[in-house]
Short mmCIF file of C-alpha atoms and ligand atoms in Angstrom, two decimals:
data_model
loop_
_atom_site.label_atom_id
_atom_site.label_comp_id
_atom_site.label_asym_id
_atom_site.label_seq_id
_atom_site.Cartn_x
_atom_site.Cartn_y
_atom_site.Cartn_z
CA UNK A 643 -33.79 -20.82 83.29
CA UNK A 644 -31.88 -22.36 86.19
CA UNK A 645 -30.58 -25.88 86.52
CA UNK A 646 -29.95 -25.82 90.26
CA UNK A 647 -31.39 -28.96 91.83
CA UNK A 648 -33.42 -28.64 95.00
CA UNK A 649 -32.77 -30.66 98.14
CA UNK A 650 -35.09 -33.51 97.20
CA UNK A 651 -33.59 -33.75 93.72
CA UNK A 652 -30.06 -33.78 95.11
CA UNK A 653 -31.05 -36.54 97.53
CA UNK A 654 -32.38 -38.80 94.77
CA UNK A 655 -29.34 -37.97 92.62
CA UNK A 656 -27.03 -39.08 95.45
CA UNK A 657 -29.08 -42.22 96.00
CA UNK A 658 -28.82 -42.99 92.27
CA UNK A 659 -25.07 -42.46 92.34
CA UNK A 660 -24.67 -44.88 95.27
CA UNK A 661 -27.04 -47.44 93.75
CA UNK A 662 -25.12 -47.31 90.47
CA UNK A 663 -21.75 -47.70 92.16
CA UNK A 664 -22.75 -50.39 94.65
CA UNK A 665 -25.34 -52.44 92.77
CA UNK A 666 -24.92 -51.82 89.03
CA UNK A 667 -21.16 -51.48 88.60
CA UNK A 668 -20.36 -55.00 89.89
CA UNK A 669 -22.74 -56.70 87.42
CA UNK A 670 -22.70 -54.45 84.34
CA UNK A 671 -19.98 -56.23 82.34
CA UNK A 672 -21.33 -59.69 83.27
CA UNK A 673 -24.79 -58.73 82.03
CA UNK A 674 -23.31 -57.47 78.78
CA UNK A 675 -21.43 -60.71 78.14
CA UNK A 676 -24.36 -62.99 79.09
CA UNK A 677 -26.86 -64.48 76.64
CA UNK A 678 -29.75 -62.18 75.71
CA UNK A 679 -32.26 -64.74 76.94
CA UNK A 680 -30.61 -65.04 80.32
CA UNK A 681 -29.33 -61.62 81.34
CA UNK A 682 -32.26 -59.77 82.85
CA UNK A 683 -31.30 -58.49 86.32
CA UNK A 684 -34.48 -59.20 88.27
CA UNK A 685 -32.66 -58.88 91.62
CA UNK A 686 -31.47 -55.41 90.63
CA UNK A 687 -35.02 -54.47 89.61
CA UNK A 688 -36.30 -55.55 93.02
CA UNK A 689 -33.56 -53.65 94.89
CA UNK A 690 -34.07 -50.54 92.75
CA UNK A 691 -37.82 -50.80 93.19
CA UNK A 692 -37.46 -50.77 96.99
CA UNK A 693 -35.51 -47.51 96.63
CA UNK A 694 -38.20 -46.02 94.38
CA UNK A 695 -36.38 -46.17 91.03
CA UNK A 696 -39.01 -48.33 89.27
CA UNK A 697 -41.87 -45.94 90.02
CA UNK A 698 -39.98 -42.62 90.08
CA UNK A 699 -42.37 -40.70 87.82
CA UNK A 700 -45.53 -41.63 89.76
CA UNK A 701 -46.98 -39.48 92.54
CA UNK A 702 -46.35 -40.57 96.16
CA UNK A 703 -49.80 -42.16 96.32
CA UNK A 704 -48.58 -44.70 93.78
CA UNK A 705 -45.09 -45.22 95.13
CA UNK A 706 -43.07 -42.52 93.39
CA UNK A 707 -41.80 -39.00 93.88
CA UNK A 708 -43.59 -37.45 90.89
CA UNK A 709 -40.19 -36.94 89.26
CA UNK A 710 -40.25 -34.33 86.50
CA UNK A 711 -37.94 -34.36 83.48
CA UNK A 712 -35.17 -32.50 85.34
CA UNK A 713 -35.20 -34.99 88.21
CA UNK A 714 -35.26 -37.91 85.80
CA UNK A 715 -32.30 -36.44 83.93
CA UNK A 716 -30.31 -36.09 87.15
CA UNK A 717 -31.01 -39.76 87.97
CA UNK A 718 -30.31 -41.08 84.45
CA UNK A 719 -26.98 -39.25 84.40
CA UNK A 720 -25.93 -41.25 87.47
CA UNK A 721 -27.31 -44.66 86.49
CA UNK A 722 -26.45 -44.64 82.78
CA UNK A 723 -22.92 -43.38 83.40
CA UNK A 724 -22.34 -46.77 84.99
CA UNK A 725 -24.59 -48.87 82.75
CA UNK A 726 -27.09 -47.73 80.14
CA UNK A 727 -29.02 -51.01 80.13
CA UNK A 728 -29.71 -51.06 83.85
CA UNK A 729 -30.61 -47.39 83.75
CA UNK A 730 -33.04 -47.80 80.86
CA UNK A 731 -34.72 -50.80 82.49
CA UNK A 732 -35.98 -48.34 85.13
CA UNK A 733 -36.32 -45.21 82.97
CA UNK A 734 -38.51 -47.00 80.42
CA UNK A 735 -41.01 -47.55 83.21
CA UNK A 736 -41.13 -43.85 84.08
CA UNK A 737 -42.29 -42.76 80.65
CA UNK A 738 -44.51 -45.83 80.18
CA UNK A 739 -46.30 -45.13 83.49
CA UNK A 740 -47.20 -41.68 82.20
CA UNK A 741 -49.51 -43.23 79.59
CA UNK A 742 -51.78 -44.27 82.44
CA UNK A 743 -51.06 -41.34 84.73
CA UNK A 744 -51.60 -38.61 82.14
CA UNK A 745 -53.60 -40.49 79.52
CA UNK A 746 -55.78 -42.91 81.47
CA UNK A 747 -59.27 -42.43 82.87
CA UNK A 748 -59.68 -42.16 86.66
CA UNK A 749 -60.99 -45.73 86.73
CA UNK A 750 -57.92 -46.97 84.80
CA UNK A 751 -55.59 -45.15 87.21
CA UNK A 752 -57.32 -46.68 90.24
CA UNK A 753 -57.22 -50.15 88.65
CA UNK A 754 -53.65 -50.26 87.28
CA UNK A 755 -51.46 -47.85 89.29
CA UNK A 756 -51.84 -49.77 92.59
CA UNK A 757 -50.74 -52.95 90.76
CA UNK A 758 -47.61 -51.13 89.60
CA UNK A 759 -46.96 -49.69 93.07
CA UNK A 760 -47.39 -52.94 94.98
CA UNK A 761 -45.26 -55.32 92.94
CA UNK A 762 -41.47 -54.79 92.81
CA UNK A 763 -41.24 -56.64 89.50
CA UNK A 764 -44.14 -54.95 87.72
CA UNK A 765 -42.83 -53.32 84.52
CA UNK A 766 -44.59 -51.73 81.56
CA UNK A 767 -43.97 -51.87 77.83
CA UNK A 768 -45.23 -49.62 75.03
CA UNK A 769 -45.48 -51.89 71.97
CA UNK A 770 -45.82 -50.07 68.68
CA UNK A 771 -43.30 -51.42 66.16
CA UNK A 772 -44.30 -54.31 63.90
CA UNK A 773 -42.41 -56.24 61.22
CA UNK A 774 -43.99 -54.01 58.52
CA UNK A 775 -44.27 -50.80 60.57
CA UNK A 776 -41.06 -49.24 61.88
CA UNK A 777 -40.75 -45.54 61.04
CA UNK A 778 -44.35 -45.90 59.82
CA UNK A 779 -45.61 -46.68 63.33
CA UNK A 780 -45.47 -42.95 64.11
CA UNK A 781 -47.41 -40.19 62.43
CA UNK A 782 -44.97 -37.38 62.99
CA UNK A 783 -43.51 -37.63 59.53
CA UNK A 784 -45.81 -39.86 57.50
CA UNK A 785 -49.47 -40.60 58.17
CA UNK A 786 -49.78 -44.16 56.84
CA UNK A 787 -53.12 -44.69 55.04
CA UNK A 788 -55.40 -47.74 55.28
CA UNK A 789 -53.49 -50.90 54.42
CA UNK A 790 -50.14 -49.47 55.57
CA UNK A 791 -48.53 -48.80 58.94
CA UNK A 792 -49.73 -50.66 62.02
CA UNK A 793 -51.47 -53.92 61.15
CA UNK A 794 -52.27 -55.16 64.65
CA UNK A 795 -56.02 -54.80 64.60
CA UNK A 796 -58.45 -54.52 67.52
CA UNK A 797 -62.00 -55.29 66.34
CA UNK A 798 -64.76 -54.20 68.66
CA UNK A 799 -67.35 -56.82 69.60
CA UNK A 800 -69.82 -55.50 72.19
CA UNK A 801 -67.99 -54.66 75.39
CA UNK A 802 -64.61 -55.99 74.30
CA UNK A 803 -62.01 -55.91 71.51
CA UNK A 804 -60.49 -58.93 69.80
CA UNK A 805 -56.85 -58.21 69.01
CA UNK A 806 -54.72 -59.99 66.40
CA UNK A 807 -51.25 -59.13 65.20
CA UNK A 808 -47.54 -59.24 65.87
CA UNK A 809 -45.18 -56.73 67.43
CA UNK A 810 -41.40 -56.87 67.42
CA UNK A 811 -38.36 -55.05 68.87
CA UNK A 812 -40.47 -54.21 71.95
CA UNK A 813 -38.57 -53.09 75.03
CA UNK A 814 -39.67 -55.11 78.07
CA UNK A 815 -41.86 -57.17 75.70
CA UNK A 816 -40.86 -60.32 77.59
CA UNK A 817 -40.42 -58.77 81.05
CA UNK A 818 -43.37 -56.38 81.37
CA UNK A 819 -46.56 -57.28 83.21
CA UNK A 820 -48.59 -54.72 81.27
CA UNK A 821 -48.55 -53.48 77.68
CA UNK A 822 -49.74 -50.03 76.64
CA UNK A 823 -50.17 -51.17 73.05
CA UNK A 824 -50.76 -49.21 69.87
CA UNK A 825 -53.44 -50.98 67.80
CA UNK A 826 -55.49 -50.15 64.74
CA UNK A 827 -59.10 -49.78 65.89
CA UNK A 828 -60.16 -48.48 62.49
CA UNK A 829 -58.23 -50.29 59.73
CA UNK A 830 -59.93 -48.16 57.05
CA UNK A 831 -58.73 -44.84 58.51
CA UNK A 832 -55.22 -43.39 58.25
CA UNK A 833 -52.97 -43.96 61.26
CA UNK A 834 -53.58 -40.52 62.78
CA UNK A 835 -57.29 -41.33 63.17
CA UNK A 836 -57.45 -45.12 63.29
CA UNK A 837 -54.93 -45.93 66.03
CA UNK A 838 -55.79 -46.34 69.72
CA UNK A 839 -53.97 -47.46 72.84
CA UNK A 840 -55.06 -50.57 74.72
CA UNK A 841 -53.97 -51.70 78.18
CA UNK A 842 -53.23 -55.40 77.81
CA UNK A 843 -51.86 -57.45 80.72
CA UNK A 844 -49.17 -59.82 79.43
CA UNK A 845 -50.92 -62.82 81.01
CA UNK A 846 -54.06 -62.31 78.90
CA UNK A 847 -54.93 -65.56 77.02
CA UNK A 848 -53.72 -65.38 73.40
CA UNK A 849 -50.64 -63.26 74.20
CA UNK A 850 -47.32 -65.03 73.68
CA UNK A 851 -43.67 -64.06 73.37
CA UNK A 852 -41.77 -64.95 70.19
CA UNK A 853 -38.07 -64.24 69.69
CA UNK A 854 -36.14 -62.44 72.40
CA UNK A 855 -33.86 -60.27 70.29
CA UNK A 856 -30.09 -60.57 70.64
CA UNK A 857 -28.61 -57.09 70.19
CA UNK A 858 -25.21 -55.58 69.46
CA UNK A 859 -25.33 -53.36 72.53
CA UNK A 860 -27.63 -52.16 75.32
CA UNK A 861 -27.74 -55.89 75.84
CA UNK A 862 -29.38 -56.19 79.25
CA UNK A 863 -32.23 -53.90 78.19
CA UNK A 864 -34.44 -56.53 76.54
CA UNK A 865 -36.60 -56.44 73.40
CA UNK A 866 -38.87 -59.17 72.11
CA UNK A 867 -41.61 -60.13 69.73
CA UNK A 868 -45.18 -60.22 71.02
CA UNK A 869 -47.75 -62.37 69.26
CA UNK A 870 -51.46 -61.68 69.68
CA UNK A 871 -53.98 -64.33 68.67
CA UNK A 872 -57.66 -63.57 69.31
CA UNK A 873 -56.78 -61.67 72.48
CA UNK A 874 -59.95 -60.49 74.23
CA UNK A 875 -59.52 -57.08 75.87
CA UNK A 876 -62.37 -55.25 77.66
CA UNK A 877 -63.38 -51.89 76.19
CA UNK A 878 -62.71 -50.55 79.71
CA UNK A 879 -59.00 -50.98 78.85
CA UNK A 880 -59.11 -48.46 76.00
CA UNK A 881 -56.65 -45.82 77.21
CA UNK A 882 -58.43 -42.57 77.98
CA UNK A 883 -61.75 -44.18 77.03
CA UNK A 884 -61.69 -42.89 73.46
CA UNK A 885 -60.66 -44.44 70.16
CA UNK A 886 -58.03 -42.59 68.12
CA UNK A 887 -57.08 -40.40 71.05
CA UNK A 888 -53.99 -39.90 73.19
CA UNK A 889 -53.70 -37.11 75.74
CA UNK A 890 -50.70 -35.01 74.64
CA UNK A 891 -49.57 -34.68 78.25
CA UNK A 892 -48.41 -38.31 78.02
CA UNK A 893 -45.41 -37.01 76.04
CA UNK A 894 -44.25 -34.77 78.87
CA UNK A 895 -42.41 -35.70 82.04
CA UNK A 896 -39.22 -37.31 80.76
CA UNK A 897 -39.99 -38.45 77.23
CA UNK A 898 -38.05 -35.53 75.71
CA UNK A 899 -34.79 -36.51 77.39
CA UNK A 900 -35.01 -40.24 78.06
CA UNK A 901 -33.03 -41.59 75.09
CA UNK A 902 -30.64 -38.63 74.55
CA UNK A 903 -29.81 -38.59 78.27
CA UNK A 904 -28.70 -42.20 77.99
CA UNK A 905 -26.66 -41.36 74.90
CA UNK A 906 -24.79 -38.51 76.57
CA UNK A 907 -24.20 -40.47 79.77
CA UNK A 908 -22.54 -43.25 77.81
CA UNK A 909 -20.51 -40.66 75.91
CA UNK A 910 -19.39 -39.08 79.18
CA UNK A 911 -18.34 -42.47 80.54
CA UNK A 912 -16.39 -43.18 77.34
CA UNK A 913 -14.68 -39.80 77.31
CA UNK A 914 -13.73 -39.99 81.00
CA UNK A 915 -12.27 -43.46 80.43
CA UNK A 916 -10.34 -42.31 77.35
CA UNK A 917 -8.95 -39.20 79.02
CA UNK A 918 -7.89 -41.21 82.07
CA UNK A 919 -6.16 -43.76 79.85
CA UNK A 920 -4.49 -41.06 77.74
CA UNK A 921 -3.19 -39.52 80.97
CA UNK A 922 -1.25 -42.66 81.93
CA UNK A 923 -0.42 -44.39 78.67
CA UNK A 924 3.03 -43.39 77.38
CA UNK A 925 4.10 -43.72 73.75
CA UNK A 926 6.64 -41.71 71.73
CA UNK A 927 8.31 -40.46 74.92
CA UNK A 928 5.27 -38.86 76.53
CA UNK A 929 1.74 -39.51 77.70
CA UNK A 930 -0.57 -39.85 74.73
CA UNK A 931 -2.78 -36.97 75.99
CA UNK A 932 0.27 -34.78 75.29
CA UNK A 933 0.32 -35.79 71.61
CA UNK A 934 -1.49 -33.02 69.82
CA UNK A 935 -3.80 -35.12 67.68
CA UNK A 936 -5.01 -37.11 70.71
CA UNK A 937 -5.40 -33.89 72.73
CA UNK A 938 -7.42 -32.30 69.93
CA UNK A 939 -9.70 -35.32 69.65
CA UNK A 940 -10.34 -35.32 73.39
CA UNK A 941 -11.01 -31.58 73.46
CA UNK A 942 -13.41 -31.89 70.54
CA UNK A 943 -15.26 -34.72 72.29
CA UNK A 944 -15.52 -32.71 75.48
CA UNK A 945 -17.02 -29.84 73.47
CA UNK A 946 -19.61 -32.18 71.89
CA UNK A 947 -20.42 -33.58 75.30
CA UNK A 948 -20.94 -30.21 76.94
CA UNK A 949 -23.08 -28.96 74.05
CA UNK A 950 -25.22 -32.10 74.18
CA UNK A 951 -25.66 -31.90 77.95
CA UNK A 952 -26.62 -28.22 77.71
CA UNK A 953 -29.31 -29.11 75.19
CA UNK A 954 -30.50 -31.90 77.45
CA UNK A 955 -30.78 -29.75 80.56
CA UNK A 956 -32.50 -26.98 78.62
CA UNK A 957 -34.93 -29.46 77.13
CA UNK A 958 -35.64 -30.94 80.56
CA UNK A 959 -36.21 -27.49 82.06
CA UNK A 960 -38.66 -26.52 79.30
CA UNK A 961 -40.47 -29.84 79.61
CA UNK A 962 -40.76 -29.34 83.38
CA UNK A 963 -41.81 -25.70 83.50
CA UNK A 964 -43.33 -24.85 80.11
CA UNK A 965 -44.48 -28.04 78.40
CA UNK A 966 -42.92 -30.15 75.69
CA UNK A 967 -41.11 -28.29 72.90
CA UNK A 968 -41.48 -30.65 69.93
CA UNK A 969 -38.75 -28.99 67.86
CA UNK A 970 -36.18 -28.76 70.66
CA UNK A 971 -36.87 -32.37 71.63
CA UNK A 972 -35.96 -33.46 68.12
CA UNK A 973 -32.89 -31.21 67.95
CA UNK A 974 -31.74 -32.70 71.23
CA UNK A 975 -32.33 -36.28 70.08
CA UNK A 976 -30.51 -35.71 66.76
CA UNK A 977 -27.54 -33.91 68.27
CA UNK A 978 -27.05 -36.28 71.20
CA UNK A 979 -27.19 -39.36 68.97
CA UNK A 980 -24.59 -38.05 66.55
CA UNK A 981 -22.38 -36.62 69.30
CA UNK A 982 -22.53 -39.79 71.42
CA UNK A 983 -21.51 -42.10 68.59
CA UNK A 984 -18.66 -39.78 67.61
CA UNK A 985 -17.40 -39.42 71.20
CA UNK A 986 -17.58 -43.17 71.87
CA UNK A 987 -15.79 -44.10 68.63
CA UNK A 988 -13.04 -41.54 69.26
CA UNK A 989 -12.66 -42.76 72.84
CA UNK A 990 -12.28 -46.31 71.58
CA UNK A 991 -9.48 -45.23 69.23
CA UNK A 992 -7.59 -43.62 72.12
CA UNK A 993 -7.38 -47.08 73.73
CA UNK A 994 -5.55 -48.56 70.73
CA UNK A 995 -5.77 -52.38 70.77
CA UNK A 996 -7.39 -52.37 74.19
CA UNK A 997 -10.28 -50.51 72.59
CA UNK A 998 -11.61 -53.69 71.01
CA UNK A 999 -10.90 -56.10 73.85
CA UNK A 1000 -14.13 -57.39 75.34
CA UNK A 1001 -12.84 -57.31 78.91
CA UNK A 1002 -12.63 -53.49 78.67
CA UNK A 1003 -15.86 -51.43 78.93
CA UNK A 1004 -14.86 -49.02 76.16
CA UNK A 1005 -16.11 -51.26 73.32
CA UNK A 1006 -19.37 -51.71 75.24
CA UNK A 1007 -19.93 -47.96 75.26
CA UNK A 1008 -19.62 -47.89 71.46
CA UNK A 1009 -22.05 -50.79 71.07
CA UNK A 1010 -24.47 -49.23 73.53
CA UNK A 1011 -24.37 -45.84 71.77
CA UNK A 1012 -24.94 -47.37 68.34
CA UNK A 1013 -27.83 -49.48 69.62
CA UNK A 1014 -29.53 -46.48 71.24
CA UNK A 1015 -29.58 -44.70 67.92
CA UNK A 1016 -32.07 -47.37 66.79
CA UNK A 1017 -34.02 -47.49 70.03
CA UNK A 1018 -36.71 -44.99 69.20
CA UNK A 1019 -37.19 -43.51 65.78
CA UNK A 1020 -33.94 -43.45 63.76
CA UNK A 1021 -32.02 -40.16 63.63
CA UNK A 1022 -32.76 -39.86 59.92
CA UNK A 1023 -36.51 -40.00 60.53
CA UNK A 1024 -36.28 -37.61 63.50
CA UNK A 1025 -34.60 -35.15 61.10
CA UNK A 1026 -37.49 -35.54 58.66
CA UNK A 1027 -39.98 -34.86 61.46
CA UNK A 1028 -38.01 -31.75 62.50
CA UNK A 1029 -37.95 -30.47 58.93
CA UNK A 1030 -41.71 -31.01 58.76
CA UNK A 1031 -42.16 -28.76 61.79
CA UNK A 1032 -39.95 -26.14 60.17
CA UNK A 1033 -41.99 -26.39 56.97
CA UNK A 1034 -45.23 -25.85 58.94
CA UNK A 1035 -43.79 -22.78 60.65
CA UNK A 1036 -42.70 -21.27 57.35
CA UNK A 1037 -46.15 -21.97 55.90
CA UNK A 1038 -47.63 -20.06 58.87
CA UNK A 1039 -45.41 -17.08 58.08
CA UNK A 1040 -43.05 -17.73 61.00
CA UNK A 1041 -39.29 -18.10 61.04
CA UNK A 1042 -38.27 -21.75 60.75
CA UNK A 1043 -36.38 -21.52 64.06
CA UNK A 1044 -39.56 -20.60 65.93
C1 FAD B 1493 -33.10 -51.09 71.55
C2 FAD B 1493 -34.41 -50.92 70.89
C3 FAD B 1493 -35.55 -50.65 71.67
C4 FAD B 1493 -36.79 -50.48 71.06
N1 FAD B 1493 -37.91 -50.33 71.84
C5 FAD B 1493 -39.12 -50.20 71.25
C6 FAD B 1493 -40.30 -50.12 72.06
O1 FAD B 1493 -40.25 -50.16 73.29
N2 FAD B 1493 -41.49 -49.98 71.43
C7 FAD B 1493 -41.59 -49.94 70.08
O2 FAD B 1493 -42.68 -49.80 69.56
N3 FAD B 1493 -40.49 -50.05 69.28
C8 FAD B 1493 -39.26 -50.19 69.84
N4 FAD B 1493 -38.14 -50.32 69.06
C9 FAD B 1493 -38.26 -50.28 67.59
C10 FAD B 1493 -37.79 -48.95 66.99
O3 FAD B 1493 -38.71 -47.93 67.33
C11 FAD B 1493 -37.68 -49.14 65.45
O4 FAD B 1493 -36.63 -50.06 65.23
C12 FAD B 1493 -37.41 -47.83 64.74
O5 FAD B 1493 -38.55 -47.00 64.79
C13 FAD B 1493 -37.05 -48.06 63.27
O6 FAD B 1493 -37.96 -48.93 62.68
P1 FAD B 1493 -37.42 -50.14 61.76
O7 FAD B 1493 -36.40 -50.86 62.55
O8 FAD B 1493 -38.57 -50.90 61.25
O9 FAD B 1493 -36.67 -49.43 60.56
P2 FAD B 1493 -37.36 -48.79 59.22
O10 FAD B 1493 -38.46 -47.85 59.61
O11 FAD B 1493 -37.66 -49.88 58.27
O12 FAD B 1493 -36.15 -47.96 58.68
C14 FAD B 1493 -35.04 -48.55 57.98
C15 FAD B 1493 -34.15 -47.42 57.45
O13 FAD B 1493 -34.89 -46.60 56.55
C16 FAD B 1493 -34.91 -45.26 57.02
N5 FAD B 1493 -36.23 -44.69 56.77
C17 FAD B 1493 -37.44 -45.17 57.20
N6 FAD B 1493 -38.44 -44.38 56.77
C18 FAD B 1493 -37.87 -43.37 56.08
C19 FAD B 1493 -38.37 -42.23 55.40
N7 FAD B 1493 -39.68 -41.97 55.39
N8 FAD B 1493 -37.47 -41.43 54.78
C20 FAD B 1493 -36.14 -41.68 54.83
N9 FAD B 1493 -35.61 -42.74 55.48
C21 FAD B 1493 -36.44 -43.58 56.09
C22 FAD B 1493 -34.60 -45.33 58.51
O14 FAD B 1493 -33.97 -44.14 58.97
C23 FAD B 1493 -33.64 -46.51 58.56
O15 FAD B 1493 -32.34 -46.07 58.25
C24 FAD B 1493 -36.90 -50.52 69.63
C25 FAD B 1493 -35.76 -50.78 68.86
C26 FAD B 1493 -34.53 -50.98 69.47
C27 FAD B 1493 -33.33 -51.26 68.62
#
């Protein structure tokens, strides 16, 4: 296992570093303070798109560089160190595009990928969550039976589906041009069999946006409600052409590191800020980094950070060269979430009163880290899914650790 980046990866990493410093840094705090309905950085999306950041995970034919998980991690570490919202605006698109790239039929690829390539503002969303289906939207821990779980139903009528339902908390719900939406195609079957993925352009009649959610942190990375009323979607838009089916390869190519990479990047930014402050702030006759309890806290945070990043790079390497490791992905997500929140909170304390002043970025890091913990499945539910994998291994006569 080697984490050395090749020339092309180093070039995109450098580009990301410059883009973050020159384009994201000047607007990050303003975006955070702005109203949730009025803080989406479209100009930044266009500039980033011209540099290839919007379509990074797609092959060159469709405007990208076919970035694998390692390359994506290198880029996220640069962008999210400066601002996790701006970084995730792009990174969300990389994993969303894979639904079509790895899970779509050839006809779907030829129809949708050029649209993504040719429009600098074309973003994707992956709506799953509904008011009554949060943890229950996934089947990794609990396979919701008929009458529970996803309630957005797509009823087939000839060559089209009629979709009705309501989604909420959906990233890019209000900014995406295309939804890769989880719907119940068989309401009488449990979720694992009765759920399919439909490609629904946002401008389809019957689709409307409800509330744009106003969050604690990660504020410029938008979420919204999506309301679907008798939305007619051609059967040709059924992802992969089969009901109840998703190609497992969709989950590779960045998914395993996307959220934890943002968590650790925010933690690194918070720790660097805290250590820099502790190195200049004097109290009790010396710099506060020289007070043992502060020094111990900083050293402990650095240890958490390094351990989390090692997990991340290992996870990205395995995803790139071997295929997704479901257990390691969960370990990584759990560890990085807990470590990031701890590092950010400790860093805030090092700043004393300045820690809670809104003009300082340190409080933003804490809010961003806490918000990320809720961005996918919650850590608690990821732990349940990990334990379920361990249980299955034990049942098969294997060691729980694989
Ligand atoms: C920033 C952000 C971005 C998001 N982006 C998207 C997106 O793009 N697409 C999308 O589909 N969704 C998205 N979501 C929604 C997110 O996936 C859900 O919020 C998350 O899965 C939790 O669902 P919930 O909020 O309904 O909480 P619930 O599932 O109701 O959970 C509430 C509490 O109960 C606990 N809990 C739930 N089930 C169990 C159980 N079986 N055993 C023990 N404890 C349990 C949870 O850990 C949690 O503490 C986003 C959310 C946020 C905050």
